[in-house]
Each structure stands twice: as structure tokens, then as C-alpha cells.
PDB file of C-alpha atoms in Angstrom:
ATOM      1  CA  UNK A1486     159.974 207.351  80.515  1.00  0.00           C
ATOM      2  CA  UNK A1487     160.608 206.806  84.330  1.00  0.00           C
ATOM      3  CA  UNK A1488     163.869 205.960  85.275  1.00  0.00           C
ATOM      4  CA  UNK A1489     164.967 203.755  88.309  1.00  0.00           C
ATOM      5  CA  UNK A1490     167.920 204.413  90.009  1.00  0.00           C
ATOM      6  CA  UNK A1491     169.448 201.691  92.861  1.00  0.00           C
ATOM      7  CA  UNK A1492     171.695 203.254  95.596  1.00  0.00           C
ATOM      8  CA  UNK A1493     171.450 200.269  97.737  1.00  0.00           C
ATOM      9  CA  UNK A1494     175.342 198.723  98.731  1.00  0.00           C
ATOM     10  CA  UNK A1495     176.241 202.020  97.977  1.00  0.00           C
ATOM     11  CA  UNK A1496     177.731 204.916  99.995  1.00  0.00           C
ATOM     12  CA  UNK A1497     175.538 207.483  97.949  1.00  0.00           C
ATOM     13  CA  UNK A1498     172.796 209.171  99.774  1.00  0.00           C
ATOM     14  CA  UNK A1499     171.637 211.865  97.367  1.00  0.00           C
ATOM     15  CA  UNK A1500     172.635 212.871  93.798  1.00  0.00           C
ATOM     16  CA  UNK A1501     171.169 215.945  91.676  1.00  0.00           C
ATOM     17  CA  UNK A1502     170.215 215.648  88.317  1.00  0.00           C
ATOM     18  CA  UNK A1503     171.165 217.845  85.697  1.00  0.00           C
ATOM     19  CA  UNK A1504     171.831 221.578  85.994  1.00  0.00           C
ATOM     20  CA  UNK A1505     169.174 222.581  88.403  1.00  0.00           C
ATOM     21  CA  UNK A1506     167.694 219.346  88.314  1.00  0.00           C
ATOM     22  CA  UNK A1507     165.581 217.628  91.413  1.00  0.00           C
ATOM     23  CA  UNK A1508     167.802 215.792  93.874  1.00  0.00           C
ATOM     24  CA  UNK A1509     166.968 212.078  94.614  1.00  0.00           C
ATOM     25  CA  UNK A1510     167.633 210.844  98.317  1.00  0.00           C
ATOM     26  CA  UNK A1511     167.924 207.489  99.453  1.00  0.00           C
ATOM     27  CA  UNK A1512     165.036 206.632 101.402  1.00  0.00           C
ATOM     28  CA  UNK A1513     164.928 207.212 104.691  1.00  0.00           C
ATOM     29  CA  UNK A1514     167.704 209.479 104.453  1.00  0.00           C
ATOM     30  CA  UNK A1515     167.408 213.270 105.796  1.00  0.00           C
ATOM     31  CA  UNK A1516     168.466 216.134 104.288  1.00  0.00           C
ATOM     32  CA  UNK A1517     168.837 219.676 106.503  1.00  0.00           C
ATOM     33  CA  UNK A1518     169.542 222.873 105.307  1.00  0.00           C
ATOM     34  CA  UNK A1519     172.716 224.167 107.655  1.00  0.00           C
ATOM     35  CA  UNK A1520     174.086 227.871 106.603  1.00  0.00           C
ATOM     36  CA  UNK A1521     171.973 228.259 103.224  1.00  0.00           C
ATOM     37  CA  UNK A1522     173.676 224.626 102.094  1.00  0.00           C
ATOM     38  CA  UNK A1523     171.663 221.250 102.168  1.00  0.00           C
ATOM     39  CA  UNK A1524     173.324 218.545 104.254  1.00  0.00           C
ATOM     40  CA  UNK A1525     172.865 214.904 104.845  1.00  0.00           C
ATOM     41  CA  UNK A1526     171.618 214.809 108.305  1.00  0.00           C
ATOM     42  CA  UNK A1527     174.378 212.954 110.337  1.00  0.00           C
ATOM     43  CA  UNK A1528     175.302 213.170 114.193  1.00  0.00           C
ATOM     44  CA  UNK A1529     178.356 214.945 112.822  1.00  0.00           C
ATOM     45  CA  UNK A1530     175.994 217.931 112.052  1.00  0.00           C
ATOM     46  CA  UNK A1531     174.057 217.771 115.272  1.00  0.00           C
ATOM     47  CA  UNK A1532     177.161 217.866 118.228  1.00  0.00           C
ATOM     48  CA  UNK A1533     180.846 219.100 117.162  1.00  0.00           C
ATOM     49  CA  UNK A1534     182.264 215.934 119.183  1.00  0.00           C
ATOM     50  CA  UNK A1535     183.180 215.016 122.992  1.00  0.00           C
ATOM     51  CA  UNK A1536     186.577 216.179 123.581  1.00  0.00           C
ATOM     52  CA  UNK A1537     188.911 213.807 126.072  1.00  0.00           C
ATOM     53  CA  UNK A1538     188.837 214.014 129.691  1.00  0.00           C
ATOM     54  CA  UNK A1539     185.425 216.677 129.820  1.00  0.00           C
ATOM     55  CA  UNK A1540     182.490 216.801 131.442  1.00  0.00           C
ATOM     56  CA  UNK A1541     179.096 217.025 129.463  1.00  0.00           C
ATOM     57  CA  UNK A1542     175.672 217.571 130.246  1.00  0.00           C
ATOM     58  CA  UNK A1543     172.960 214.797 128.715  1.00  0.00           C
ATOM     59  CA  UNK A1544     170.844 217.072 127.448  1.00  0.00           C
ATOM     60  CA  UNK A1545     170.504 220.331 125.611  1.00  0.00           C
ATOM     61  CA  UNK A1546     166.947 220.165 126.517  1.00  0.00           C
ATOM     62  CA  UNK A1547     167.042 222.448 129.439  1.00  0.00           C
ATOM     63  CA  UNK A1548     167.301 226.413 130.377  1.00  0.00           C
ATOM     64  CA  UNK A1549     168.276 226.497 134.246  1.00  0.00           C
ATOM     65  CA  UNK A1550     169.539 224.041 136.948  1.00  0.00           C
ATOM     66  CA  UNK A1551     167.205 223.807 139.374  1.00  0.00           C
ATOM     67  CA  UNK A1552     166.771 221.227 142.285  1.00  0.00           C
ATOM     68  CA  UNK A1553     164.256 219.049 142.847  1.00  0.00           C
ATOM     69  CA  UNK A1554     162.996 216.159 145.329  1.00  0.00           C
ATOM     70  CA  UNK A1555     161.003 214.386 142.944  1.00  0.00           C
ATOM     71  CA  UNK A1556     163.168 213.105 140.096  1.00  0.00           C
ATOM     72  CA  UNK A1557     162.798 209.562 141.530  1.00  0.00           C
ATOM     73  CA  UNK A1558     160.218 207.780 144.278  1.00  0.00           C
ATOM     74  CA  UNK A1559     160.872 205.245 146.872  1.00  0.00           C
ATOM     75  CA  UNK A1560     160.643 201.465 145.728  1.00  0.00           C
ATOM     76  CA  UNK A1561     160.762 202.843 141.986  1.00  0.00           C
ATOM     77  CA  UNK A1562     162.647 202.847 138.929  1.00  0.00           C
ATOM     78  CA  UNK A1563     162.209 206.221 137.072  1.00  0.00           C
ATOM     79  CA  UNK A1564     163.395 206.169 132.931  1.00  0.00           C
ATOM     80  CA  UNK A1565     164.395 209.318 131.154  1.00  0.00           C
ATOM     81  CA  UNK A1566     165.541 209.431 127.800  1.00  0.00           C
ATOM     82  CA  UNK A1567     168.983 211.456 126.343  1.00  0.00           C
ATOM     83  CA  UNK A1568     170.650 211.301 123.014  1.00  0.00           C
ATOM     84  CA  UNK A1569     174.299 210.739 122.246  1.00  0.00           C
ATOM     85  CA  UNK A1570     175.325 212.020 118.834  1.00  0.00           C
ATOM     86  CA  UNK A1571     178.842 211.335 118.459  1.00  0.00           C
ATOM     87  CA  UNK A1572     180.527 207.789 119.899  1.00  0.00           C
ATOM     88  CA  UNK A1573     181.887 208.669 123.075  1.00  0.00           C
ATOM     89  CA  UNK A1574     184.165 206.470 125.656  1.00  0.00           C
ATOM     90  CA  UNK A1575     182.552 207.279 129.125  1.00  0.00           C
ATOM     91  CA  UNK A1576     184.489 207.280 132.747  1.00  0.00           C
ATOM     92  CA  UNK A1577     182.069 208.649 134.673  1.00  0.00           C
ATOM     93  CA  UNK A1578     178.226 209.334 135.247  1.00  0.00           C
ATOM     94  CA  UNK A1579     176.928 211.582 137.556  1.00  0.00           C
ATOM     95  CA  UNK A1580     173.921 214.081 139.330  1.00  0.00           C
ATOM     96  CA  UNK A1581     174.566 216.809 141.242  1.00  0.00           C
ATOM     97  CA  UNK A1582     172.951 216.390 144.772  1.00  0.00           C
ATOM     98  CA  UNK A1583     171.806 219.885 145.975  1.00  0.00           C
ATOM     99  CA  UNK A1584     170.540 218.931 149.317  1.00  0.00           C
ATOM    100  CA  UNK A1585     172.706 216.588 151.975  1.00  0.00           C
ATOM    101  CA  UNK A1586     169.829 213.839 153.022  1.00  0.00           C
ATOM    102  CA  UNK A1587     171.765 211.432 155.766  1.00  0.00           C
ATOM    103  CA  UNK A1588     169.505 208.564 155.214  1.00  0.00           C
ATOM    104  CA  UNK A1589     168.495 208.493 151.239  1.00  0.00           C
ATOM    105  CA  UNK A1590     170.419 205.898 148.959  1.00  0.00           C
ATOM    106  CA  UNK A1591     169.694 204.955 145.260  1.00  0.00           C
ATOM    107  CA  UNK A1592     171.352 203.799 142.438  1.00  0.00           C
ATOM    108  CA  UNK A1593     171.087 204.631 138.847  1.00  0.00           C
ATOM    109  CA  UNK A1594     172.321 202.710 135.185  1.00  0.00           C
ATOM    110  CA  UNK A1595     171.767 203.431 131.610  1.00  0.00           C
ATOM    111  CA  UNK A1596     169.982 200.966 129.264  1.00  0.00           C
ATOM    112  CA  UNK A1597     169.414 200.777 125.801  1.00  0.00           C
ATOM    113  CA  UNK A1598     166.706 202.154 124.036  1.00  0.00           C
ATOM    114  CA  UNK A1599     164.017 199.681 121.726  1.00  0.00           C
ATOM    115  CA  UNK A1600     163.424 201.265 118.464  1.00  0.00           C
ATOM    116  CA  UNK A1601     159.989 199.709 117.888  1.00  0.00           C
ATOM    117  CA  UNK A1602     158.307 201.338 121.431  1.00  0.00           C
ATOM    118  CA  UNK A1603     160.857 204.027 122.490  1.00  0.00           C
ATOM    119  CA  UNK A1604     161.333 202.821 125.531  1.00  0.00           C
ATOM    120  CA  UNK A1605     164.478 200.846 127.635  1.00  0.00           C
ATOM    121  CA  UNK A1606     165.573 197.655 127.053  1.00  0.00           C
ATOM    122  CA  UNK A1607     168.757 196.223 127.957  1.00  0.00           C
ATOM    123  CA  UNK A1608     170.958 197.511 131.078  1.00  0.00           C
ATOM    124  CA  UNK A1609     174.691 199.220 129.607  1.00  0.00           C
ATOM    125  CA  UNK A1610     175.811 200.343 133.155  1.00  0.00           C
ATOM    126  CA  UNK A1611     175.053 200.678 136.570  1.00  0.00           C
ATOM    127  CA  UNK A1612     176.130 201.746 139.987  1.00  0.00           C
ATOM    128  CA  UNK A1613     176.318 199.967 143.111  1.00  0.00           C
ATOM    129  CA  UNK A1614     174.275 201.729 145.952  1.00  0.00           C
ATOM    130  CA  UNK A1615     175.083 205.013 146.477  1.00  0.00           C
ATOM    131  CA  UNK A1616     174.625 207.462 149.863  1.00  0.00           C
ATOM    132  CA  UNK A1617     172.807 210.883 148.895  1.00  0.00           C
ATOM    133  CA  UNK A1618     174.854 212.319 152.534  1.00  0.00           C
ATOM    134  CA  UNK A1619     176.868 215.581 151.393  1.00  0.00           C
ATOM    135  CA  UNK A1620     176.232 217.534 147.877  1.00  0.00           C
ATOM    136  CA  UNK A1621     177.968 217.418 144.594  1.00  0.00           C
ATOM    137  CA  UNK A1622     178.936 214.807 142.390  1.00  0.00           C
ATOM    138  CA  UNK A1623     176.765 211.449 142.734  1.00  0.00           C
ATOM    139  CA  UNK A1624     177.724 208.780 140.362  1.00  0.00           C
ATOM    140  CA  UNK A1625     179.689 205.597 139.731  1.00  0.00           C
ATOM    141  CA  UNK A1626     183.274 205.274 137.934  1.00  0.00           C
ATOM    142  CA  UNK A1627     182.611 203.163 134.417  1.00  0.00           C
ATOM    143  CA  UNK A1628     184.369 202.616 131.072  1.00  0.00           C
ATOM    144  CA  UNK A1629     181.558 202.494 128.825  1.00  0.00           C
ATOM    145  CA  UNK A1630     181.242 203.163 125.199  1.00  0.00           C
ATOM    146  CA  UNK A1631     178.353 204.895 124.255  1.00  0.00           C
ATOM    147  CA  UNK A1632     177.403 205.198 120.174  1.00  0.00           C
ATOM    148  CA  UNK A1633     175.114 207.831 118.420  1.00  0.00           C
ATOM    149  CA  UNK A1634     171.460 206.930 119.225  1.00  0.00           C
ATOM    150  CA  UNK A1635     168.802 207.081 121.996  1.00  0.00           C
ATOM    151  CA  UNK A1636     169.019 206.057 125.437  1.00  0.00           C
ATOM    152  CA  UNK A1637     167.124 205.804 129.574  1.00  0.00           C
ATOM    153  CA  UNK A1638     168.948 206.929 132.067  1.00  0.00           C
ATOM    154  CA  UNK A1639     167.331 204.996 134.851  1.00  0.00           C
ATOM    155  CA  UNK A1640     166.965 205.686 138.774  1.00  0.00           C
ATOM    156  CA  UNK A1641     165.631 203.584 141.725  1.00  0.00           C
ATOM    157  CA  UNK A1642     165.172 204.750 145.853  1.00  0.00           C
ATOM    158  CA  UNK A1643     165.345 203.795 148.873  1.00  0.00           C
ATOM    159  CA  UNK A1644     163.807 205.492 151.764  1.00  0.00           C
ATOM    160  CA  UNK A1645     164.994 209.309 151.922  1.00  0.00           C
ATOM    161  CA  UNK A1646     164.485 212.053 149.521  1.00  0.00           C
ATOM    162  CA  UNK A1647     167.446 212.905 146.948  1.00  0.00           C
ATOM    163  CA  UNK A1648     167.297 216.468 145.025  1.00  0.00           C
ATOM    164  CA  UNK A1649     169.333 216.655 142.001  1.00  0.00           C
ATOM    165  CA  UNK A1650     169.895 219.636 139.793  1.00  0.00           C
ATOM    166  CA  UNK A1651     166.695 219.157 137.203  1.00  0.00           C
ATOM    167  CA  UNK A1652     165.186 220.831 134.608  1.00  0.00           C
ATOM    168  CA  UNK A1653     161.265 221.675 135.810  1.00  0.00           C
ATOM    169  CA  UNK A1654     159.675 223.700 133.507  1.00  0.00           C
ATOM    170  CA  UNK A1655     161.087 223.525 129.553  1.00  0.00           C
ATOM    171  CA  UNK A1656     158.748 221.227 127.722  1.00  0.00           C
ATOM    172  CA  UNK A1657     161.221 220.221 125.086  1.00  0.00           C
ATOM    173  CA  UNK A1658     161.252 216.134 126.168  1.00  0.00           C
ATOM    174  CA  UNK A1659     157.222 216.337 125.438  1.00  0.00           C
ATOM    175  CA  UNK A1660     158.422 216.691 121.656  1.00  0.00           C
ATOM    176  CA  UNK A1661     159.850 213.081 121.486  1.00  0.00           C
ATOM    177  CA  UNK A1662     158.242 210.795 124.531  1.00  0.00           C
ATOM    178  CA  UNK A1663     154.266 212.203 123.867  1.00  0.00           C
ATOM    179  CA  UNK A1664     151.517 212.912 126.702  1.00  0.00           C
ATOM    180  CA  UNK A1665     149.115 211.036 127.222  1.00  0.00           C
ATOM    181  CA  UNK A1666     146.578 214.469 128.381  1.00  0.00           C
ATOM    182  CA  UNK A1667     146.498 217.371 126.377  1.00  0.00           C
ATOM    183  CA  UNK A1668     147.758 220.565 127.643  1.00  0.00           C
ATOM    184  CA  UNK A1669     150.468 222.951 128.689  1.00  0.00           C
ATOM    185  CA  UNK A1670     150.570 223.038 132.321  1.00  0.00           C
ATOM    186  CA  UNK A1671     153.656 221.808 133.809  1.00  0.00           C
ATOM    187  CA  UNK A1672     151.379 218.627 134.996  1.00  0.00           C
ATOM    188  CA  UNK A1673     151.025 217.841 131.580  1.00  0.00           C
ATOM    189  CA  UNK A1674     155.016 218.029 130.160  1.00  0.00           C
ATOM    190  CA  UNK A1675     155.907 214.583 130.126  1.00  0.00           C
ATOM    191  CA  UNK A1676     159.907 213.562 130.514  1.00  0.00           C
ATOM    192  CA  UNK A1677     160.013 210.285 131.228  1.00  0.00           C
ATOM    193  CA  UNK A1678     158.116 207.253 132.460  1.00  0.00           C
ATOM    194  CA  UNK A1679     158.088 205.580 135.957  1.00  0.00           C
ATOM    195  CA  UNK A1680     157.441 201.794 137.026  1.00  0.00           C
ATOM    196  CA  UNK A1681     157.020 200.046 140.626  1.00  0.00           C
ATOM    197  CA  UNK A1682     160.585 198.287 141.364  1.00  0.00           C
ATOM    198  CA  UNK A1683     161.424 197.414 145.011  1.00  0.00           C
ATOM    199  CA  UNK A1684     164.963 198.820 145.706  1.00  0.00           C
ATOM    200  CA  UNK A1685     167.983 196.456 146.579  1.00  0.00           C
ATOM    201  CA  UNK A1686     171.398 197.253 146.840  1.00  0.00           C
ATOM    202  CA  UNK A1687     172.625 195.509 143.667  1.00  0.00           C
ATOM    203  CA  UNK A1688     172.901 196.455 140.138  1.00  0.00           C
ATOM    204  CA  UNK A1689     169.966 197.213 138.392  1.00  0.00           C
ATOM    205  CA  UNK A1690     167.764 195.040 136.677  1.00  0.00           C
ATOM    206  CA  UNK A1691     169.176 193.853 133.335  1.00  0.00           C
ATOM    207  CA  UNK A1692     166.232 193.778 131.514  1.00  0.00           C
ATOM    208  CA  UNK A1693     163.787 196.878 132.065  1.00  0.00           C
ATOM    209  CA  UNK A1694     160.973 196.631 134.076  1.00  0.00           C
ATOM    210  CA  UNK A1695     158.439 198.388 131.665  1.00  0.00           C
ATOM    211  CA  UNK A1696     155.442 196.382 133.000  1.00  0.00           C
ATOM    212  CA  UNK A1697     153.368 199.260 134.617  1.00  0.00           C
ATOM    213  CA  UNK A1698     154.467 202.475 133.529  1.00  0.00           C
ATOM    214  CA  UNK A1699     153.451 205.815 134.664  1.00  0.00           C
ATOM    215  CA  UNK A1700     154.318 208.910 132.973  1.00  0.00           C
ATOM    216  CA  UNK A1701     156.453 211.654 135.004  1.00  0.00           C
ATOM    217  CA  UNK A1702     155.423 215.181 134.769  1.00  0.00           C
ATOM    218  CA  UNK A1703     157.323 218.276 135.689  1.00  0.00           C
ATOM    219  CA  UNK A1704     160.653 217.201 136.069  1.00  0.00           C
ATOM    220  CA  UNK A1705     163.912 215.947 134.334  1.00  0.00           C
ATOM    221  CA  UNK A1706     166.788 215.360 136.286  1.00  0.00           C
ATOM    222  CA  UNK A1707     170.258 216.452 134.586  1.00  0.00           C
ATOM    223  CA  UNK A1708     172.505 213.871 133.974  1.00  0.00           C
ATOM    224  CA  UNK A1709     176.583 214.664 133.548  1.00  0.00           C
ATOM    225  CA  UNK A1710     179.355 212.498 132.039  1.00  0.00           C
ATOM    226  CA  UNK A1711     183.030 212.356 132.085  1.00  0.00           C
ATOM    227  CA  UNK A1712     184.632 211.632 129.204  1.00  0.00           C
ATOM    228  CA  UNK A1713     188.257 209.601 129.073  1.00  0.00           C
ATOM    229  CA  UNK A1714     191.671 210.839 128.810  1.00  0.00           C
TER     230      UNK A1714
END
């Protein structure tokens, strides 16, 4: 006789039965197998934690810094997805500009990712306009709370050409946002997704603009963080 067992309002997400019985999950929950023992799969297993006052990289997804001129476009925004795994209090986002361009501003936010499509949604942070003259750090002070899930980092030109430390070639990001062309040329490695938006010098949008996207190829600019104190 079939049995029927209820773990909803619980906190239990698997239970074995019997002395090398099956084990019955909750549904929708994961289980992974970490050093020869299975795990629930929780953010806890996937990042050890953000310690205070460091700086972190957005991505894993990457095997060299390398710059590049065409992470964003003039009068566009340009969306690129990251994950945060633990909850994290943020002071600081950044890119590292490699090349000093006198006349190239932008500005950059994060939004929130939508479940249903995978794409942004709702505007978290942004900068004010920022001047791509000198190298190094180019980002906006914040105190912004970030909790485990998806999420678009976001970037919109002016005239000028910025280059930030990118990742051009490891097709990792292909894995979770899809191509529309099949392939493995570096034309077909999709990281992110691209839509007209005429630059001002004000925050960004607070809603996405998602109405036209494009997909971007080839490139995925690296995005750093500061933690707080």
C-alpha cells in the first residue's frame, strides 16, 4: 500500500526510509553529492561567505582579465547576469577601466532579475554619470543589500569608448542565458542581452527597458564589489 507523506510547513527537506531505504525529497528540492556525502543544495554549499570590508569578483565564470571596448555601445543599455549566493551588504560596485578615454562617460546599476523570463526587472542601484578619464576603479559608493539569487548588472554610453577588464572567450554564461544560433565560435557565446536606450546623465531607468533586445556575443565585462566593514 502507497504511503503519503506531507512535508509542507515543515523544515524537512529529505528523510530516508529504513536501513538502506530510498530517500524522499521535498519537491523541488536539490540534493548534491559534496565529498562522497549527499547534501541539500543551499547557497551555503555553493560560496563559503563574503567576509567584511573585501573586494569580490561577480563571477566565477571567467579564466583571464582581459580588456575590451565593446562591453557596452553608445545610446545603449547592455544587461549581464551574476549570481549572489550568500546575503551580502554592498559599499561599493565597480569595473576596472584599462584604457584612459578623455571624452567617454556611462553609468551602470543593478536590477533585479524576473523568474518567469530570466531577464531584469526592477532597478536596486545605480550610479550617477561617471568619466571613463584615467584607469582603475570605476564605480559608485552604495549601501545595498544584496540576497542569494540572480541578478543584471546593467550599463549605458555616451559618446567615447570605455574598456573594462572582461572575460572574451569562456563560454560558461551560454549555460544559463541560451543562444539563439547554434555553434561554438566566439560569435555564438552569448553573455548577456542589449537594448536601444538613449543615454542621460541620471539614474537609470527603474523599470528595464527589455523592449528590443539583442543578444551580446563575445564578451562579459567583470564586475567587482566591496563589501562593508
Amino acid at each position: 500500500m502507497a504511503s503519503y507523506f506531507d512535508l509542507k510547513g515543515t523544515t524537512i527537506d529529505s528523510f530516508k526510509i529504513g536501513k538502506g531505504g530510498p530517500t524522499l525529497n521535498r519537491s523541488g528540492s536539490n540534493i548534491i553529492k559534496l565529498n562522497n556525502t549527499e547534501q541539500l543544495l543551499t547557497e551555503a554549499n555553493l560560496h563559503p561567505g563574503y567576509l567584511p570590508n573585501k573586494w569580490y569578483t561577480d563571477t566565477i565564470l571567467f579564466d583571464a582579465f582581459t580588456a575590451s571596448a565593446n562591453t557596452s555601445t553608445t545610446n545603449t543599455v547592455s544587461y549581464y547576469p551574476f549570481q549572489i549566493f550568500r546575503p551580502v551588504n554592498i559599499v561599493r560596485f565597480s569595473f576596472n577601466q584599462t584604457v584612459s578615454t578623455a571624452t567617454a562617460l556611462f553609468r551602470f546599476g543593478i536590477y533585479s532579475n524576473n523568474p518567469s523570463t530570466f531577464l531584469p526587472q526592477t532597478l536596486i542601484a545605480s550610479s550617477a554619470e561617471i568619466t571613463l578619464s584615467g584607469i582603475g576603479d570605476k564605480g559608485f559608493d552604495t549601501t545595498t543589500t544584496l540576497t542569494p539569487g540572480w541578478y543584471w548588472k546593467a550599463l549605458n554610453q555616451t559618446s567615447g569608448t570605455g574598456s573594462f577588464s572582461s572575460e572574451t572567450g569562456y563560454p560558461a554564461v551560454s549555460y544559463y542565458v541560451g543562444s539563439s544560433t547554434f555553434g561554438i565560435a566566439t560569435s555564438n557565446i552569448v553573455y548577456g542581452y542589449r537594448n536601444d536606450l538613449t543615454y542621460t546623465n541620471a539614474t537609470l531607468p527603474t523599470t528595464a527597458v527589455i523592449n528590443d533586445l539583442t543578444e551580446i556575443t563575445g564578451v562579459h565585462p567583470i564586475m567587482f564589489f566591496k563589501t562593508a566593514s
